[in-house]
Coordinates of C-alpha atoms in Angstrom, one line a residue:
X67 CA -9.4 -24.9 -6.5
X68 CA -8.5 -23.8 -2.9
X69 CA -12.0 -23.7 -1.4
X70 CA -12.4 -25.7 1.8
X71 CA -13.6 -29.2 1.2
X72 CA -17.3 -29.0 0.6
X73 CA -17.9 -32.6 1.8
X74 CA -17.2 -31.3 5.3
X75 CA -20.5 -29.4 5.2
X76 CA -22.4 -32.7 5.1
X77 CA -20.3 -34.2 7.9
X78 CA -20.8 -31.2 10.1
X79 CA -24.6 -30.8 9.8
X80 CA -25.5 -33.3 12.4
X81 CA -23.0 -31.8 14.8
X82 CA -24.3 -28.3 14.7
X83 CA -28.0 -28.7 14.0
X84 CA -30.0 -26.5 16.3
X85 CA -27.0 -24.7 17.7
X86 CA -27.5 -21.3 16.0
X87 CA -27.7 -18.7 18.7
X88 CA -30.1 -15.7 19.1
X89 CA -27.8 -13.8 21.4
X90 CA -24.1 -13.8 22.3
X91 CA -23.5 -16.4 25.0
X92 CA -22.4 -15.4 28.5
X93 CA -18.7 -14.9 28.9
X94 CA -17.4 -18.1 30.5
X95 CA -15.2 -18.6 33.6
X96 CA -12.7 -20.3 31.4
X97 CA -11.7 -17.1 29.7
X98 CA -7.9 -16.6 29.8
X99 CA -5.4 -13.8 29.4
X100 CA -3.7 -15.5 26.6
X101 CA -5.0 -16.7 23.2
X102 CA -5.9 -20.4 23.3
X103 CA -5.5 -22.7 20.2
X104 CA -4.5 -19.9 17.9
X105 CA -3.2 -22.5 15.4
X106 CA -6.4 -24.7 15.5
X107 CA -4.2 -27.7 16.1
X108 CA -6.0 -29.0 19.3
X109 CA -8.8 -30.9 17.7
X110 CA -7.8 -32.1 14.2
X111 CA -10.2 -31.7 11.3
X112 CA -14.0 -31.4 11.2
X113 CA -14.4 -29.7 14.6
X114 CA -17.3 -27.3 14.6
X115 CA -16.3 -25.4 17.7
X116 CA -12.5 -25.5 18.1
X117 CA -11.0 -25.7 21.6
X118 CA -10.9 -22.3 23.3
X119 CA -13.2 -20.7 20.7
X120 CA -16.9 -19.9 20.6
X121 CA -19.3 -19.4 17.7
X122 CA -22.3 -17.3 16.9
X123 CA -24.7 -17.3 13.9
X124 CA -24.7 -19.9 11.2
X125 CA -22.3 -22.1 13.2
X126 CA -22.3 -24.9 10.6
X127 CA -20.3 -22.6 8.3
X128 CA -17.3 -22.5 10.6
X129 CA -15.0 -25.5 11.3
X130 CA -11.5 -26.8 11.3
X131 CA -10.0 -28.7 8.5
X132 CA -6.7 -29.9 7.1
X133 CA -4.3 -27.6 5.3
X134 CA -2.9 -25.2 7.8
X135 CA -0.5 -22.4 7.3
X136 CA 2.0 -23.4 10.0
X137 CA 0.6 -26.7 11.4
X138 CA -1.7 -29.3 10.0
X139 CA -5.0 -27.6 10.5
X140 CA -6.8 -24.3 9.9
X141 CA -10.1 -22.6 10.6
X142 CA -12.4 -22.3 7.6
X143 CA -15.7 -20.5 7.1
X144 CA -17.7 -21.7 4.1
X145 CA -21.2 -22.8 3.2
X146 CA -23.0 -23.7 0.0
X147 CA -25.7 -21.2 1.1
X148 CA -25.4 -17.6 2.2
X149 CA -24.2 -17.4 5.8
X150 CA -23.2 -15.1 8.7
X151 CA -20.9 -16.5 11.3
X152 CA -18.5 -15.3 13.9
X153 CA -15.8 -17.4 15.6
X154 CA -14.5 -15.6 18.6
X155 CA -12.5 -15.9 21.8
X156 CA -12.9 -13.7 24.9
X157 CA -9.8 -12.8 26.9
X158 CA -9.9 -11.5 30.4
X159 CA -7.2 -10.6 33.0
X160 CA -5.2 -8.6 30.4
X161 CA -2.8 -5.9 31.5
X162 CA -4.0 -2.7 29.9
X163 CA -2.0 -1.4 27.0
X164 CA -1.7 -1.8 23.3
X165 CA -2.0 -5.2 21.6
X166 CA -1.7 -6.6 18.1
X167 CA -3.6 -9.5 16.7
X168 CA -1.8 -11.2 13.9
X169 CA -3.4 -13.8 11.6
X170 CA -2.5 -15.7 8.4
X171 CA -5.4 -15.6 6.0
X172 CA -6.7 -16.6 2.6
X173 CA -10.0 -15.7 1.0
X174 CA -11.9 -16.4 -2.2
X175 CA -13.6 -13.0 -2.0
X176 CA -17.1 -12.1 -2.8
X177 CA -18.4 -11.7 0.8
X178 CA -20.4 -8.7 2.0
X179 CA -17.7 -8.6 4.6
X180 CA -15.0 -10.9 5.9
X181 CA -12.6 -9.6 8.6
X182 CA -10.7 -10.1 11.8
X183 CA -11.6 -7.8 14.7
X184 CA -10.8 -6.8 18.2
X185 CA -13.8 -5.5 20.2
X186 CA -15.1 -4.9 23.7
X187 CA -11.6 -3.9 24.7
X188 CA -12.5 -0.5 26.2
X189 CA -11.5 1.5 23.2
X190 CA -13.0 1.8 19.7
X191 CA -13.3 -1.6 18.0
X192 CA -10.7 -2.3 15.4
X193 CA -11.0 -4.5 12.3
X194 CA -9.0 -5.5 9.3
X195 CA -10.8 -6.9 6.2
X196 CA -9.3 -10.0 4.7
X197 CA -7.6 -9.4 1.4
X198 CA -8.6 -11.6 -1.5
X199 CA -5.9 -14.3 -1.9
X200 CA -7.1 -17.6 -3.2
X201 CA -3.9 -19.7 -3.0
X202 CA -1.1 -18.0 -1.0
X203 CA -1.4 -17.1 2.7
X204 CA -1.2 -13.4 3.6
X205 CA -0.4 -12.0 7.1
X206 CA -2.6 -9.3 8.4
X207 CA -2.7 -7.4 11.7
X208 CA -5.1 -5.5 13.9
X209 CA -4.0 -3.3 16.7
X210 CA -6.0 -1.9 19.7
X211 CA -5.6 -0.2 23.0
X212 CA -7.0 -2.4 25.8
X213 CA -8.3 -0.2 28.7
X214 CA -10.7 -2.6 30.6
X215 CA -8.4 -5.6 31.1
X216 CA -10.4 -7.6 28.5
X217 CA -10.7 -8.1 24.8
X218 CA -12.7 -10.2 22.3
X219 CA -10.9 -11.7 19.3
X220 CA -13.3 -12.2 16.4
X221 CA -13.3 -13.8 12.9
X222 CA -16.3 -12.8 10.9
X223 CA -18.0 -13.6 7.6
X224 CA -21.1 -12.1 6.1
X225 CA -21.0 -14.2 3.0
X226 CA -22.8 -15.2 -0.1
X227 CA -23.3 -18.8 -1.2
X228 CA -20.0 -20.5 -1.9
X229 CA -17.7 -17.8 -0.3
X230 CA -14.9 -19.0 1.8
X231 CA -12.1 -17.9 4.1
X232 CA -9.2 -19.7 5.8
X233 CA -7.6 -18.5 9.1
X234 CA -4.6 -19.8 10.9
X235 CA -1.8 -19.1 13.3
X236 CA -3.4 -16.2 15.3
X237 CA -1.3 -14.5 17.9
X238 CA -2.2 -11.7 20.4
X239 CA 0.8 -9.9 21.7
X240 CA 1.8 -6.6 23.2
X241 CA 2.6 -3.8 20.8
X242 CA 0.9 -1.6 18.3
X243 CA 0.8 -1.2 14.5
X244 CA -0.4 1.5 12.1
X245 CA 0.8 3.5 9.2
X246 CA 2.6 6.8 9.5
X247 CA 2.3 7.5 5.8
X248 CA -1.1 7.7 4.2
X249 CA -0.1 9.7 1.1
X250 CA -0.7 10.4 -2.5
X251 CA 1.3 11.7 -5.4
X252 CA -0.4 14.9 -6.7
X253 CA 2.3 15.9 -9.2
X254 CA -0.4 16.4 -11.9
X255 CA -2.4 19.0 -9.8
X256 CA -0.8 22.3 -10.7
X257 CA -1.1 21.7 -14.5
X258 CA -4.6 20.3 -14.1
X259 CA -5.8 23.4 -12.3
X260 CA -4.1 25.7 -14.8
X261 CA -5.9 23.9 -17.6
X262 CA -9.3 24.1 -15.9
X263 CA -9.4 21.0 -13.7
X264 CA -12.0 21.1 -11.0
X265 CA -12.3 19.0 -7.8
X266 CA -15.4 18.4 -5.7
X267 CA -16.5 16.8 -2.5
X268 CA -18.4 13.5 -2.8
X269 CA -21.6 15.6 -2.6
X270 CA -20.5 17.9 -5.4
X271 CA -19.3 21.0 -3.7
X272 CA -16.3 22.5 -5.5
X273 CA -13.2 22.7 -3.4
X274 CA -9.4 22.8 -3.2
X275 CA -8.0 19.3 -4.0
X276 CA -5.3 19.5 -1.4
X277 CA -7.9 20.4 1.3
X278 CA -10.3 17.7 0.1
X279 CA -7.6 15.1 0.3
X280 CA -6.4 16.3 3.7
X281 CA -10.0 16.2 5.0
X282 CA -10.2 12.6 3.8
X283 CA -7.2 11.7 6.0
X284 CA -4.2 12.1 3.6
X285 CA -1.2 13.2 5.6
X286 CA 1.7 13.1 3.1
X287 CA 2.1 14.5 -0.5
X288 CA 4.5 13.3 -3.1
X289 CA 5.7 15.7 -5.8
X290 CA 8.0 14.8 -8.7
X291 CA 10.5 17.3 -10.0
X292 CA 11.9 17.3 -13.5
X293 CA 15.0 19.4 -14.4
X294 CA 13.7 21.3 -17.5
X295 CA 10.4 19.9 -18.6
X296 CA 9.0 20.8 -22.0
X297 CA 5.7 22.1 -20.6
X298 CA 7.2 24.0 -17.6
X299 CA 5.4 22.0 -15.0
X300 CA 6.8 19.6 -12.4
X301 CA 9.8 22.0 -12.2
X302 CA 11.2 23.7 -9.2
X303 CA 8.8 26.7 -9.3
X304 CA 5.7 24.5 -9.4
X305 CA 7.0 22.1 -6.7
X306 CA 7.6 25.2 -4.5
X307 CA 4.1 26.5 -5.1
X308 CA 2.3 23.2 -4.4
X309 CA 4.6 22.5 -1.4
X310 CA 3.2 25.7 0.3
X311 CA -0.3 24.4 0.0
X312 CA 0.7 20.9 1.2
X313 CA 2.4 22.3 4.3
X314 CA -0.3 24.8 5.0
X315 CA -2.7 21.8 5.1
X316 CA -0.6 20.2 7.8
X317 CA 0.8 17.5 5.6
X318 CA 4.3 16.2 5.1
X319 CA 6.2 16.4 1.8
X320 CA 8.1 13.8 -0.3
X321 CA 10.1 15.3 -3.2
X322 CA 10.7 12.7 -6.0
X323 CA 13.8 13.6 -8.1
X324 CA 13.7 12.0 -11.6
X325 CA 17.0 13.6 -12.7
X326 CA 15.5 13.9 -16.2
X327 CA 13.4 16.4 -18.2
X328 CA 10.6 13.8 -18.5
X329 CA 9.5 10.4 -17.1
X330 CA 12.2 8.3 -15.5
X331 CA 11.4 4.6 -14.8
X332 CA 12.9 1.1 -15.3
X333 CA 12.6 1.5 -19.1
X334 CA 14.2 5.0 -19.4
X335 CA 16.5 7.1 -17.4
X336 CA 17.3 9.9 -19.9
X337 CA 19.7 12.6 -18.8
X338 CA 18.4 16.2 -18.8
X339 CA 19.3 17.9 -22.1
X340 CA 21.4 20.4 -20.1
X341 CA 23.5 17.6 -18.7
X342 CA 23.7 15.4 -21.9
X343 CA 27.3 16.0 -22.7
X344 CA 28.7 16.2 -19.2
X345 CA 31.4 13.9 -17.9
X346 CA 30.6 11.5 -15.0
X347 CA 32.4 13.8 -12.6
X348 CA 30.3 16.7 -13.8
X349 CA 27.1 14.6 -13.5
X350 CA 27.9 14.0 -9.8
X351 CA 28.1 17.8 -9.4
X352 CA 24.9 18.2 -11.4
X353 CA 23.0 15.8 -9.2
X354 CA 24.3 17.6 -6.0
X355 CA 23.5 21.1 -7.3
X356 CA 20.1 20.3 -8.6
X357 CA 19.1 18.4 -5.5
X358 CA 20.4 21.1 -3.2
X359 CA 18.9 23.9 -5.2
X360 CA 15.3 22.5 -5.1
X361 CA 15.4 21.4 -1.4
X362 CA 17.1 24.5 -0.2
X363 CA 14.5 26.7 -2.0
X364 CA 11.8 24.6 -0.2
X365 CA 13.6 25.1 3.1
X366 CA 14.0 28.9 2.5
X367 CA 10.2 29.3 2.1
X368 CA 9.5 27.3 5.2
X369 CA 8.4 24.1 3.6
X370 CA 11.4 21.8 4.2
X371 CA 11.0 18.4 2.6
X372 CA 10.4 15.5 5.0
X373 CA 11.6 12.9 2.6
X374 CA 13.4 12.9 -0.8
X375 CA 13.8 10.2 -3.4
X376 CA 17.2 10.2 -5.1
X377 CA 15.9 8.8 -8.4
X378 CA 12.7 7.3 -9.5
X379 CA 12.2 3.6 -10.1
X380 CA 16.0 3.2 -10.5
X381 CA 16.0 -0.6 -11.0
X382 CA 18.4 -0.1 -13.9
X383 CA 20.2 2.9 -12.4
X384 CA 19.8 6.5 -13.5
X385 CA 21.3 9.1 -15.8
X386 CA 22.0 6.4 -18.4
X387 CA 24.4 5.2 -19.4
X388 CA 26.9 6.7 -16.9
X389 CA 24.8 5.7 -13.9
X390 CA 23.4 2.4 -15.1
X391 CA 23.6 -0.8 -13.0
X392 CA 26.2 -2.0 -15.5
X393 CA 28.5 0.3 -13.6
X394 CA 27.6 0.1 -9.9
X395 CA 30.5 2.2 -8.7
X396 CA 29.4 5.1 -10.8
X397 CA 25.8 4.7 -9.8
X398 CA 26.8 4.7 -6.2
X399 CA 28.7 7.9 -6.7
X400 CA 25.7 9.6 -8.2
X401 CA 23.3 8.4 -5.5
X402 CA 25.6 9.3 -2.7
X403 CA 26.1 12.8 -4.3
X404 CA 22.3 13.2 -4.1
X405 CA 22.2 11.9 -0.5
X406 CA 24.9 14.4 0.5
X407 CA 22.9 17.3 -1.0
X408 CA 19.7 16.2 0.8
X409 CA 21.5 16.1 4.2
X410 CA 23.4 19.3 3.6
X411 CA 20.0 21.1 3.4
X412 CA 18.4 19.3 6.2
X413 CA 19.8 16.4 8.2
X414 CA 16.3 15.3 9.2
X415 CA 15.1 14.8 5.7
X416 CA 14.9 11.1 5.0
X417 CA 16.5 9.8 1.8
X418 CA 14.5 7.1 0.0
X419 CA 15.7 4.8 -2.8
X420 CA 12.8 3.8 -5.1
X421 CA 12.5 0.6 -7.2
X422 CA 9.6 -0.7 -9.2
X423 CA 8.0 -4.1 -8.8
X424 CA 7.5 -5.0 -5.2
X425 CA 6.4 -8.5 -6.3
X426 CA 9.9 -9.4 -7.4
X427 CA 11.9 -10.1 -4.2
X428 CA 14.9 -11.5 -6.1
X429 CA 15.5 -8.4 -8.1
X430 CA 14.9 -6.0 -5.2
X431 CA 17.3 -8.1 -3.1
X432 CA 19.9 -8.1 -5.9
X433 CA 19.7 -4.4 -6.2
X434 CA 20.0 -3.6 -2.5
X435 CA 22.7 -6.2 -2.0
X436 CA 24.7 -4.3 -4.6
X437 CA 23.9 -1.0 -2.9
X438 CA 25.4 -2.4 0.3
X439 CA 28.4 -3.7 -1.6
X440 CA 29.1 -0.4 -3.2
X441 CA 28.5 1.7 -0.2
X442 CA 25.3 3.5 -1.3
X443 CA 23.8 5.5 1.5
X444 CA 20.1 5.9 2.2
X445 CA 17.5 5.8 5.0
X446 CA 14.3 4.3 3.6
X447 CA 13.3 1.8 0.8
X448 CA 10.4 2.7 -1.4
X449 CA 8.8 0.2 -3.9
X450 CA 6.2 0.6 -6.6
X451 CA 3.5 -2.0 -6.4
X452 CA 0.7 -2.2 -9.0
X453 CA -1.1 -5.5 -8.6
X454 CA -2.1 -5.8 -12.2
X455 CA 1.6 -5.7 -13.2
X456 CA 3.7 -6.8 -10.2
X457 CA 2.2 -10.0 -8.9
X458 CA 0.2 -11.1 -5.9
X459 CA -0.3 -9.4 -2.5
X460 CA 1.5 -12.4 -1.0
X461 CA 4.5 -11.8 -3.3
X462 CA 4.7 -8.1 -2.4
X463 CA 4.4 -9.0 1.3
X464 CA 7.3 -11.4 0.9
X465 CA 9.5 -8.6 -0.6
X466 CA 8.5 -6.0 2.0
X467 CA 9.2 -8.3 4.9
X468 CA 12.4 -9.6 3.4
X469 CA 14.0 -6.2 2.6
X470 CA 12.9 -4.6 5.8
X471 CA 14.7 -7.3 7.8
X472 CA 17.6 -7.9 5.5
X473 CA 18.7 -4.2 5.4
X474 CA 17.1 -3.1 8.7
X475 CA 15.4 -0.2 6.9
X476 CA 11.9 1.1 7.0
X477 CA 9.9 0.3 3.8
X478 CA 6.9 2.0 2.1
X479 CA 4.9 1.6 -1.1
X480 CA 5.9 4.7 -3.1
X481 CA 3.3 4.1 -5.8
X482 CA 0.1 2.0 -6.2
X483 CA -3.3 2.6 -7.7
X484 CA -6.4 0.8 -9.0
X485 CA -9.2 1.6 -11.5
X486 CA -12.7 2.4 -10.4
X487 CA -14.0 1.9 -14.0
X488 CA -12.5 0.8 -17.3
X489 CA -13.9 3.2 -20.0
X490 CA -12.0 6.4 -20.9
X491 CA -13.2 9.9 -20.4
X492 CA -10.8 11.2 -23.0
X493 CA -9.7 9.9 -26.4
X494 CA -6.7 8.0 -25.1
X495 CA -7.1 4.3 -24.1
X496 CA -6.5 3.8 -20.4
X497 CA -3.5 1.9 -19.1
X498 CA -5.8 -0.6 -17.5
X499 CA -9.0 -0.9 -19.6
X500 CA -10.1 -4.6 -19.7
X501 CA -11.4 -7.0 -17.1
X502 CA -8.6 -9.5 -18.0
X503 CA -6.0 -7.0 -16.7
X504 CA -7.5 -6.7 -13.2
X505 CA -6.4 -8.4 -10.0
X506 CA -8.6 -11.4 -9.2
X507 CA -11.2 -10.5 -6.6
X508 CA -10.9 -6.7 -7.2
X509 CA -13.4 -5.4 -9.7
X510 CA -13.0 -2.1 -11.5
X511 CA -15.6 -0.4 -9.3
X512 CA -15.4 2.2 -6.5
X513 CA -15.7 -0.6 -4.0
X514 CA -13.0 -2.6 -5.7
X515 CA -10.7 0.5 -5.7
X516 CA -11.1 0.9 -2.0
X517 CA -10.7 -2.8 -1.2
X518 CA -7.4 -2.8 -3.2
X519 CA -6.1 0.2 -1.3
X520 CA -7.0 -1.3 2.1
X521 CA -5.3 -4.6 1.1
X522 CA -2.1 -2.8 0.1
X523 CA -2.2 -0.8 3.4
X524 CA -2.8 -4.1 5.3
X525 CA 0.4 -5.8 4.0
X526 CA 2.5 -2.7 4.7
X527 CA 1.0 -2.4 8.2
X528 CA 1.9 -6.0 8.8
X529 CA 5.7 -5.6 8.1
X530 CA 7.4 -6.8 11.3
X531 CA 9.1 -4.5 13.9
X532 CA 7.2 -1.4 12.9
X533 CA 9.2 -1.0 9.7
X534 CA 6.1 -0.6 7.4
X535 CA 5.8 3.1 7.0
X536 CA 2.8 3.4 4.7
X537 CA 1.6 3.9 1.2
X538 CA 1.4 6.6 -1.5
X539 CA -1.5 6.5 -4.0
X540 CA -0.2 7.4 -7.4
X541 CA -1.7 10.5 -9.1
X542 CA -4.9 11.0 -7.1
X543 CA -5.6 14.3 -9.0
X544 CA -4.8 13.2 -12.6
X545 CA -8.3 13.6 -14.0
X546 CA -9.0 14.0 -17.7
X547 CA -8.4 17.6 -18.4
X548 CA -7.6 18.8 -22.0
X549 CA -4.0 19.8 -22.2
X550 CA -2.9 17.8 -19.1
X551 CA -1.9 14.6 -21.0
X552 CA 1.0 12.2 -20.3
X553 CA 3.5 13.9 -22.7
X554 CA 4.9 17.2 -21.5
X555 CA 6.1 17.9 -25.0
X556 CA 2.7 17.3 -26.6
X557 CA -0.3 19.4 -25.4
X558 CA -2.7 17.1 -27.3
X559 CA -1.6 13.9 -25.6
X560 CA -4.3 12.3 -23.5
X561 CA -4.4 10.9 -20.0
X562 CA -4.4 7.1 -19.7
X563 CA -4.9 7.2 -15.9
X564 CA -8.1 9.1 -15.2
X565 CA -9.9 5.9 -14.3
X566 CA -7.4 5.4 -11.5
X567 CA -7.6 8.9 -10.0
X568 CA -9.3 9.4 -6.6
X569 CA -11.8 11.8 -8.2
X570 CA -14.5 10.5 -10.6
X571 CA -15.5 11.5 -14.1
X572 CA -17.9 14.0 -12.4
X573 CA -14.8 15.4 -10.5
X574 CA -16.2 14.2 -7.2
X575 CA -14.1 12.6 -4.4
X576 CA -14.4 8.8 -4.7
X577 CA -15.1 6.3 -1.9
X578 CA -11.6 5.0 -2.1
X579 CA -10.4 8.1 -0.3
X580 CA -11.6 6.3 2.9
X581 CA -8.3 4.3 2.8
X582 CA -6.5 7.5 4.0
X583 CA -8.3 6.8 7.4
X584 CA -6.5 3.4 7.7
X585 CA -5.2 2.8 11.2

């Protein structure tokens, strides 16, 4: 529906016949220090080589057409036959330093590769793959350090027949981007290991999962803590033990307080059994004491938490019904009690508030507007974003951008994941197990899993003003191990998530771990 108009292919053939190049053309004397015609507005539609730009390869597959992001026109790359084309612009006379290329993009997917890049800038080339987004525009960025006073801006497709991309509103400005958090939730790990779980390198060598993830580029671990779980895992003692390994590996630590004996999420926020009959006043003390106890024990063993979540996916509040969003003043009191405990242990530990559904800007805004009204204190906003449940990348980007600006807070994706296959390794059906549940353009393959993670990282990296902190993959180590099922009260419960771990059914590290090396 949104592919470039194929009739243009016919119109352009006479214009570009015989223009395919065998080598990059010489850099011209007209190169400038600022980007020319970044919005592709100079020439109107059906221009094969837009003003200020050059082309290389199958040049008939790249042209301007109507339907811009900001203005009237855009650059498109498309052909009815397989093609390889680069549209590029060489900049000279640059002051050395860091620069960021920003672009608004759409893509139908299916290419061997489709990306924007910065190259020949004196440091390692940088590129960002285009996320698949067939209707809505998505903003992506690429950052580089210019050391030789020049840089080439490049738009590339290595595409199959019928593949297409749209590019518009490119800017090249001073400043850098990148993610400080490239993390994963590994709450399942301690129990997995106790029940016989094994983790291997991609080549099959058995190793320590924390070390394998660290070696892949992971720099931050997330661990949930339950108050008195039925199976004895995800409690204070196990968080302390895994935290030692996390810190020994040189990674940072996020502690995720559920304030429950089991899973807390938008559908359930059940009080711990030990707190069930407590008054609201006592619950505030419970939250403070529990939060302080866990974090102070971490500090005492030399593994101070770098961040703490006061609650998990608290769209509807926590410690129901006392702390539900039907009573904001009481919810505020509970959250602020947790905040005070975190800061009493370590003033440098960041307090995050975590909601589900990054694709729903209206709800996230409603929640944090109320948080502001009722004086809730926090440092960082965390959002869950599962594309098969929470809407498009463009919708998630809208939310991230909006809340970062509206509340002047850093944001991060606290949870995301994607399947690398659909069948189950154990007897329990997987949470995502049919092609109809998948995100368009992202197959349930190891390549699809990696592409999804890179796309999520891209939209967080693109949050303006450096407020996009990063991403946590959810449950990288939750492989199918007998006894390590979803229900802490039922040792026979299965795992509906093993097809979304970062280790395969042969226990080997999967290609998607490459996302940890995101800029």
